XYZ file of C-alpha atoms in Angstrom:
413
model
C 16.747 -7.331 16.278
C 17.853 -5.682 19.763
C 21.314 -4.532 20.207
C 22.870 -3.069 23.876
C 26.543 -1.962 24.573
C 28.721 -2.380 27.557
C 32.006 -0.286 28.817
C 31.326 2.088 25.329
C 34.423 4.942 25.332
C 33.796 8.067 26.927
C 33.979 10.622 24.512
C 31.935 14.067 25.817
C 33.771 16.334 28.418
C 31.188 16.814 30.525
C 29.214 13.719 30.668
C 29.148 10.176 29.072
C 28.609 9.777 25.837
C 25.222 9.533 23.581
C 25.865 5.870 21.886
C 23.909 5.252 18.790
C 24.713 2.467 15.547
C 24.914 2.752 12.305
C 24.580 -0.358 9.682
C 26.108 -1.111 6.388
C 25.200 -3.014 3.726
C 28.249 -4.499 2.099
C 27.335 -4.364 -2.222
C 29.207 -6.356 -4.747
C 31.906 -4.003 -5.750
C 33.069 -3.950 -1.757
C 31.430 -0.357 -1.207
C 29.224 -0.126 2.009
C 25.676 1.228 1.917
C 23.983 2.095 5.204
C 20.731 0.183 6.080
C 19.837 1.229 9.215
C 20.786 3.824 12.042
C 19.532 3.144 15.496
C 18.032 6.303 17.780
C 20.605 7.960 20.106
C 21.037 6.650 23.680
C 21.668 10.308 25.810
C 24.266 10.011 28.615
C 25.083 6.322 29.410
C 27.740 4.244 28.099
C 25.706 0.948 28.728
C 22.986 1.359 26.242
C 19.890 -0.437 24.960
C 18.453 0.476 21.968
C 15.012 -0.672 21.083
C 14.104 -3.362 18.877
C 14.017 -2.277 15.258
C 12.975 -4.379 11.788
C 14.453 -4.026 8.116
C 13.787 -6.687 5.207
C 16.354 -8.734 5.031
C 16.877 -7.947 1.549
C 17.948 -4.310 2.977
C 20.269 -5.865 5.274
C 22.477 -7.823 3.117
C 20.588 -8.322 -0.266
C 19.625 -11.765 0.848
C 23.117 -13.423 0.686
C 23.622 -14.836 4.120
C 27.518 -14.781 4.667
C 27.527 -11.180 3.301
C 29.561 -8.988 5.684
C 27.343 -6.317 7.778
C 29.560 -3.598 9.194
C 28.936 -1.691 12.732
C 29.556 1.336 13.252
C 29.039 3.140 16.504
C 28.854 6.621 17.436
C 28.546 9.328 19.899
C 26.040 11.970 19.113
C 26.677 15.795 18.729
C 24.908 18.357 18.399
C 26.498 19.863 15.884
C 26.760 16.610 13.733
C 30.398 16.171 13.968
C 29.505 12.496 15.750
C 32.620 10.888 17.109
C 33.381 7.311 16.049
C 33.806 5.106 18.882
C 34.689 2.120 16.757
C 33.064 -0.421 14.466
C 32.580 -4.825 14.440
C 31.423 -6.974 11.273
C 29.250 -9.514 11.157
C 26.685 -11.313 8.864
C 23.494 -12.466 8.509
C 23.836 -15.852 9.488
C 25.799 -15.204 12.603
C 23.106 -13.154 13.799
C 20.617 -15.585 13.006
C 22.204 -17.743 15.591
C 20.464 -15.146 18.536
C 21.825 -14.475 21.857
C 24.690 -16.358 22.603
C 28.825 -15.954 23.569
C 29.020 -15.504 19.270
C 27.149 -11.907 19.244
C 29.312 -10.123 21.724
C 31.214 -8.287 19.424
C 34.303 -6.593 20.416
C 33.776 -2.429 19.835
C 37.641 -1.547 17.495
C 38.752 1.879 16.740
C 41.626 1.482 14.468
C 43.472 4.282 14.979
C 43.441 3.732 18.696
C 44.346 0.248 18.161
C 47.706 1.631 15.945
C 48.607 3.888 18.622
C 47.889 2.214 21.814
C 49.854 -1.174 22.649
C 47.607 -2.134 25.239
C 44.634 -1.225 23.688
C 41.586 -3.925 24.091
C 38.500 -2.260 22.646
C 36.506 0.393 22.894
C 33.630 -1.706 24.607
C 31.377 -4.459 23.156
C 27.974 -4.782 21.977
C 26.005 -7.477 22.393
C 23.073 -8.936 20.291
C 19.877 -9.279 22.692
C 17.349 -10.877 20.306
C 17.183 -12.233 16.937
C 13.542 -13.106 15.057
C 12.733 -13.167 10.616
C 9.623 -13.083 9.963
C 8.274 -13.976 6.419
C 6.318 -11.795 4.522
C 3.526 -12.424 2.833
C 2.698 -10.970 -0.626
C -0.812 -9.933 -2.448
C -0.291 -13.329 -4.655
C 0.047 -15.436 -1.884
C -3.342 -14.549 -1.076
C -5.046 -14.652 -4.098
C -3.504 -18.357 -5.364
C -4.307 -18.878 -1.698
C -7.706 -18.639 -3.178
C -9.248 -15.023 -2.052
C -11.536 -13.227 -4.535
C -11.703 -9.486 -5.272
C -15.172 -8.461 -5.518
C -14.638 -5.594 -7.916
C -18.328 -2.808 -7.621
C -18.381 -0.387 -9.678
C -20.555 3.304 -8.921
C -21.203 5.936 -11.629
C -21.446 9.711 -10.966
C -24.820 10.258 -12.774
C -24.896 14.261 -11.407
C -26.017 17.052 -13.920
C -22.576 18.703 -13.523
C -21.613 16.278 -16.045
C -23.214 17.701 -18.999
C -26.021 16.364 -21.071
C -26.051 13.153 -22.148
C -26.961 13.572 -25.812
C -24.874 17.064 -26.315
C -20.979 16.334 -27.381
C -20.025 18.820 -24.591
C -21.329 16.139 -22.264
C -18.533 13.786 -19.962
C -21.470 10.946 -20.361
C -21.864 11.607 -24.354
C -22.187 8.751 -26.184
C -20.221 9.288 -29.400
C -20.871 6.097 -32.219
C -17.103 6.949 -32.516
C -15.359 6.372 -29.436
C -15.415 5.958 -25.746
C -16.183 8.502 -23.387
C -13.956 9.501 -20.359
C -16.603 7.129 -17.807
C -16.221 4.018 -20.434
C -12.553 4.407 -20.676
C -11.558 4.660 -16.999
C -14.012 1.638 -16.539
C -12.904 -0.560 -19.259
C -9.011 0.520 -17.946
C -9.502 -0.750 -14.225
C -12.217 -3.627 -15.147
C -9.639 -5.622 -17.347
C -7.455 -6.184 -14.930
C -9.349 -6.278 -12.091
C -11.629 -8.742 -13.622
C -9.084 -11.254 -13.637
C -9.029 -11.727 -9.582
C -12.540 -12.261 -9.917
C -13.815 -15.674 -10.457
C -17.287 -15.215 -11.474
C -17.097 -12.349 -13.523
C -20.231 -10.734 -11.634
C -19.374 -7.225 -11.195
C -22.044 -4.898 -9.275
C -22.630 -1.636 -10.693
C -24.522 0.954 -9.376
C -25.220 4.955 -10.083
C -25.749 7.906 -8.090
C -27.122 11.219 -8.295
C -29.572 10.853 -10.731
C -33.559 11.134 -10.645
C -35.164 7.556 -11.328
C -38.177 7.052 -13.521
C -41.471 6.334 -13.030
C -41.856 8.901 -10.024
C -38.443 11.086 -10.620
C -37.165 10.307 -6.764
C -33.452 11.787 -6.459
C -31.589 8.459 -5.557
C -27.683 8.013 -4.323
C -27.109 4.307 -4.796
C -29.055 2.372 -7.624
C -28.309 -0.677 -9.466
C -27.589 0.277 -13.647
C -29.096 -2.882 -14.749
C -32.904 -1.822 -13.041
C -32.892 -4.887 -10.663
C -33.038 -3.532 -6.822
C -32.242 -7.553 -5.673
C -28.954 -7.984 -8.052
C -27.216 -4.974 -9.275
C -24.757 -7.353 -10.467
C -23.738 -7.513 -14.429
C -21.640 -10.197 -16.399
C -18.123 -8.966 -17.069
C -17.108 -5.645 -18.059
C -19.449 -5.388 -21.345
C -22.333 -5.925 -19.039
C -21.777 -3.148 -17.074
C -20.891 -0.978 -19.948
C -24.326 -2.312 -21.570
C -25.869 -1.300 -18.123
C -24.283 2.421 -17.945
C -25.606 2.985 -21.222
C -29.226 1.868 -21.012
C -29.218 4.003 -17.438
C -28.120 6.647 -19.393
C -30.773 6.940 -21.664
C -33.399 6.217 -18.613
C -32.533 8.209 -15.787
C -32.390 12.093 -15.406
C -29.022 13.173 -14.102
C -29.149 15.590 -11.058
C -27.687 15.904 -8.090
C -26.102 16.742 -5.288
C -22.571 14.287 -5.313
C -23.065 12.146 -2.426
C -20.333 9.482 -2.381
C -21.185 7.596 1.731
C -24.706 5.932 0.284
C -22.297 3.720 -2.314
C -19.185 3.102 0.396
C -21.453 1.914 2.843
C -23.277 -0.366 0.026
C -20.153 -2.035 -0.450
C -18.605 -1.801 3.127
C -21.853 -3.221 4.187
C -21.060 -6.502 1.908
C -17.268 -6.496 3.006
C -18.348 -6.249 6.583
C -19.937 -9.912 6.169
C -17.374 -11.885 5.260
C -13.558 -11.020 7.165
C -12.239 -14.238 7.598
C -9.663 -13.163 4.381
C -11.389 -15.222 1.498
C -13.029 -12.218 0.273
C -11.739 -8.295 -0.518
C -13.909 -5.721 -1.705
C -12.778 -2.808 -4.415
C -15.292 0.013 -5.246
C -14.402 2.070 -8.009
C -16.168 5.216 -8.407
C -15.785 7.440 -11.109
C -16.902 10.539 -10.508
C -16.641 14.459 -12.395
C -15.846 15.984 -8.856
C -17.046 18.216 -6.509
C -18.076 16.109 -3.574
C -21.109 17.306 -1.593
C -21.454 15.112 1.812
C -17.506 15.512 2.274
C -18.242 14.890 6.547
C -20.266 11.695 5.710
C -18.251 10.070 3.041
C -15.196 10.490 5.406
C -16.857 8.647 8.054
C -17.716 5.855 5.831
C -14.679 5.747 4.439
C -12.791 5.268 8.466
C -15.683 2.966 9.221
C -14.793 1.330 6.043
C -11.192 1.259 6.914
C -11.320 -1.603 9.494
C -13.052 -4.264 6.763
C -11.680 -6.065 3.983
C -12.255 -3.526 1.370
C -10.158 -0.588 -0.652
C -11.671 2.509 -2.677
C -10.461 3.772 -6.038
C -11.609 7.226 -7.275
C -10.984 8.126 -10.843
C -11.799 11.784 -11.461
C -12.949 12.804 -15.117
C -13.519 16.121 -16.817
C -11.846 19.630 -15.479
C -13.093 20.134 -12.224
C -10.954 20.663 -8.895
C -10.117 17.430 -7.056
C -9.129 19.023 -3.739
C -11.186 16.933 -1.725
C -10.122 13.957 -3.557
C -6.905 14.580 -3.012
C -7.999 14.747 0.731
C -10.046 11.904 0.785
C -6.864 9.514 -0.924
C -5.548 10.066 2.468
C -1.629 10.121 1.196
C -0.417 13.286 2.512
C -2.431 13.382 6.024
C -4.136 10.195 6.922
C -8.373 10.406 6.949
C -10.097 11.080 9.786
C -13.834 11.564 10.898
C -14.599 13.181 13.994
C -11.274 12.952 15.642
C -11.116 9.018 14.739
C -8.165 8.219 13.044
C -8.714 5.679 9.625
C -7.066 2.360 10.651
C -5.832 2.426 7.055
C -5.173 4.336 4.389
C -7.625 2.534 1.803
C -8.253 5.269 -0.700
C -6.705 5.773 -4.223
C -7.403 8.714 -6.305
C -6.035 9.426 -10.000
C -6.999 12.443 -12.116
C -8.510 10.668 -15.795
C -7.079 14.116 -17.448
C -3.172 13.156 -16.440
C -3.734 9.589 -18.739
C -5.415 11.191 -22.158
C -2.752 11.237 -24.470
C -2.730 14.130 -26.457
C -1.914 12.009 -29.679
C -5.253 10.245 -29.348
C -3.312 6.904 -28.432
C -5.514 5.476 -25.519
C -3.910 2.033 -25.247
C -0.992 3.282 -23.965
C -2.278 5.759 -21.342
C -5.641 3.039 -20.263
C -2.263 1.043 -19.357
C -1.034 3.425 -17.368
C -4.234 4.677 -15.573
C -4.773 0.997 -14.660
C -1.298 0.279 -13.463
C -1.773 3.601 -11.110
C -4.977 2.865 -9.678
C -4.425 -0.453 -8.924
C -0.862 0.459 -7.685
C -1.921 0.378 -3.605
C -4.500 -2.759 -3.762
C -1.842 -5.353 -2.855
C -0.098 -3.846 0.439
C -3.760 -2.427 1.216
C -5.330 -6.411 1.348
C -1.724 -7.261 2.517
C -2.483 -4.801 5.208
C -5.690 -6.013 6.167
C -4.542 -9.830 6.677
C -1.687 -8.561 8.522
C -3.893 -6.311 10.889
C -6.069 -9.260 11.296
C -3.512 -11.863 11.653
C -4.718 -13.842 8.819
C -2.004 -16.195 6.768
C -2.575 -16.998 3.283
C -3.831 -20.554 2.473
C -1.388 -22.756 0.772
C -2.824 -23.300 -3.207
C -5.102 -25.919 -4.198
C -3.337 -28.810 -5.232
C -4.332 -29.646 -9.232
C -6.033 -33.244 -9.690
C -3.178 -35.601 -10.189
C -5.148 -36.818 -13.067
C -5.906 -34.263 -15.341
C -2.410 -31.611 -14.478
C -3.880 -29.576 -17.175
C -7.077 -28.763 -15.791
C -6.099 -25.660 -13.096
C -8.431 -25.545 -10.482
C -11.054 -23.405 -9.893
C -9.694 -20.211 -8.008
C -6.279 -20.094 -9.339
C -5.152 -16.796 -10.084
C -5.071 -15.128 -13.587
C -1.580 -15.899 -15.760
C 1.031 -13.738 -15.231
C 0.996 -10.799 -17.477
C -1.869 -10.311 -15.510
C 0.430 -10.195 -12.214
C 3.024 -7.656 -13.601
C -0.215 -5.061 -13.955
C -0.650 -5.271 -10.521
């Protein structure tokens, strides 16, 4: 929407006045809540403010002959703002754009009480008028895009030796370890989105038999062509046979495994695919300049990164990498998007030794920002979700292939 005002009262000694609006929501119990305050206009008391957006649920809570009240001001410095005077109106008169309807008279009570000849205090008038509809993270998927869900495994020596109890990669006959939880957490739900159920999983940081080369990006399952596995037990199957074949070393490089996968996203952006890579990883990052220029490279495809940290180490450069308090950047290049998720493992082990509750909660946290970062994506792209596949008339049972999981799977996400 674009609002101006014409013949506004004069209200500052000296010079004009410094217009600016102010909108309410009107709620149920016939209380107003504000939705929306327009910048000031300095000096004039003909303004035009500049286009602004808000979600029409914001504005009036989707009921379309709700009342939306106007107020407008005149700016002070010391925040005792003078009222100039106020107009109603709803959603659906607005709707009907520029026309002799949205010139709306500017009242001020009080003046109106006191003055017999009183008109208004000016008028404002409604310039332009457009909804949009926004698209949501299921209206892609039942649209029919797949997540391609990799997975990569911090296989450093930090981590402890494999066969000692001390060790974040020790494989207890008991129990899970912190790497097979946070994998098993994510990889249920995110295995849903995925039709085949072919999940790549790679390692890094370890030294490779026969000839002990240090490598940052190989596939767990041994095969160089297809590092993919079937389903979440496959890669666990995978982790555990690299485990007991490859000698963990060093240093943490993350960029050899982001630019794996944003190599794969980078093929395919018309919107029917979106890659996730989710590393889990015991910390301290060593190529910190190259990862972050993978990761802004990254940031233009159709892809999103999840890092779940295990063990006790400092995350500070996770933290810096997830990009939430100060947006990435690698040198002096801005990331397009943020694209990066980080959770600690340590904040989900419950101390009571009751992992189903906590795995739920990890999951629903790291998989909290993958729908407005693919919603993001399309949007930045321009791409609209295909409409579903219709179901063969003859068999309504039978879904077709593509359709997205059932919904408890959609109230994870």
């Amino acid at each position: 929407m674009q609002f101006c005002a014409n013949k506004l009262d004069k209200k500052d000694f000296f010079g004009k006045s410094d217009p600016f609006l102010v909108f309410y929501r009107s709620n149920e119990d016939g209380t107003f809540t504000i939705c929306h305050k327009t910048e000031v206009m300095k000096n004039t008391l003909n303004p035009v403010w500049q286009t602004f957006s808000i979600p029409v649920r914001a504005l009036c809570n989707g009921d379309y002959d709700r009342t939306i009240k106007v107020e407008v001001y005149d700016w002070d410095r010391d925040g005792s703002h003078d009222f100039i005077g106020e107009f109603t109106t709803s959603y659906r008169e607005l709707a009907r754009g520029q026309s002799q309807f949205n010139i709306y008279e500017v009242v001020n009570p009080k003046k109106k009480m006191k003055k017999k000849k009183y008109v208004n205090s000016g008028t404002v008038t409604l310039l332009s008028f457009a909804v949009e509809s926004e698209c949501t993270f299921l209206d892609y998927i039942k649209g029919g895009t797949q997540i391609n869900f990799t997975v990569a495994i911090d296989f450093t020596a930090s981590n402890g030796n494999p066969s000692q109890s001390t060790s974040l990669h020790y494989m207890s006959p008991y129990q899970l370890n912190a790497y097979a939880l946070a994998l098993t957490a994510v990889g249920e739900i995110i295995q849903h989105y995925d039709s085949d159920k072919m999940f790549p999983a790679l390692g890094f940081g370890a030294k490779l038999p026969p000839d002990g080369r240090v490598s940052h990006e190989f596939p767990l399952n041994g095969n160089q062509d297809n590092p993919s596995c079937c389903g979440i037990d496959g890669i666990l199957e995978a982790y555990h046979q690299s485990l007991r074949t490859v000698q963990l070393y060093g240093p943490t490089n993350f960029a050899p495994v982001v630019t794996h996968v944003a190599r794969n996203a980078a093929e395919v952006q018309d919107g029917s695919q979106y890659s996730v890579l989710l590393i889990i990883t015991d910390g301290v990052i060593s190529d910190m300049a190259q990862t972050k220029e993978a990761i802004v490279n990254a940031a233009k495809l159709p892809m999103s990164i999840i890092i779940v940290g295990v063990g006790q180490a400092e995350f500070d450069a996770m933290v810096e990498l997830d990009g939430d308090e100060v947006r990435i950047s690698s040198r002096g290049k801005l990331a397009e998007r943020d694209i990066v998720q980080f959770v600690p493992f340590r904040d989900y082990v419950d101390r009571t030794g009751n992992h189903v509750l906590s795995m739920a909660r990890l999951a629903r946290d790291v998989l909290a920002e993958i729908p407005d970062q693919l919603v993001s994506y399309m949007k930045a792209k321009g791409i609209r979700p295909h409409p579903p596949p219709e179901a063969p008339a003859s068999s309504p049972s039978q879904s077709p292939a593509r359709t997205p999981p059932a919904s408890p799977v959609h109230t994870h996400i």
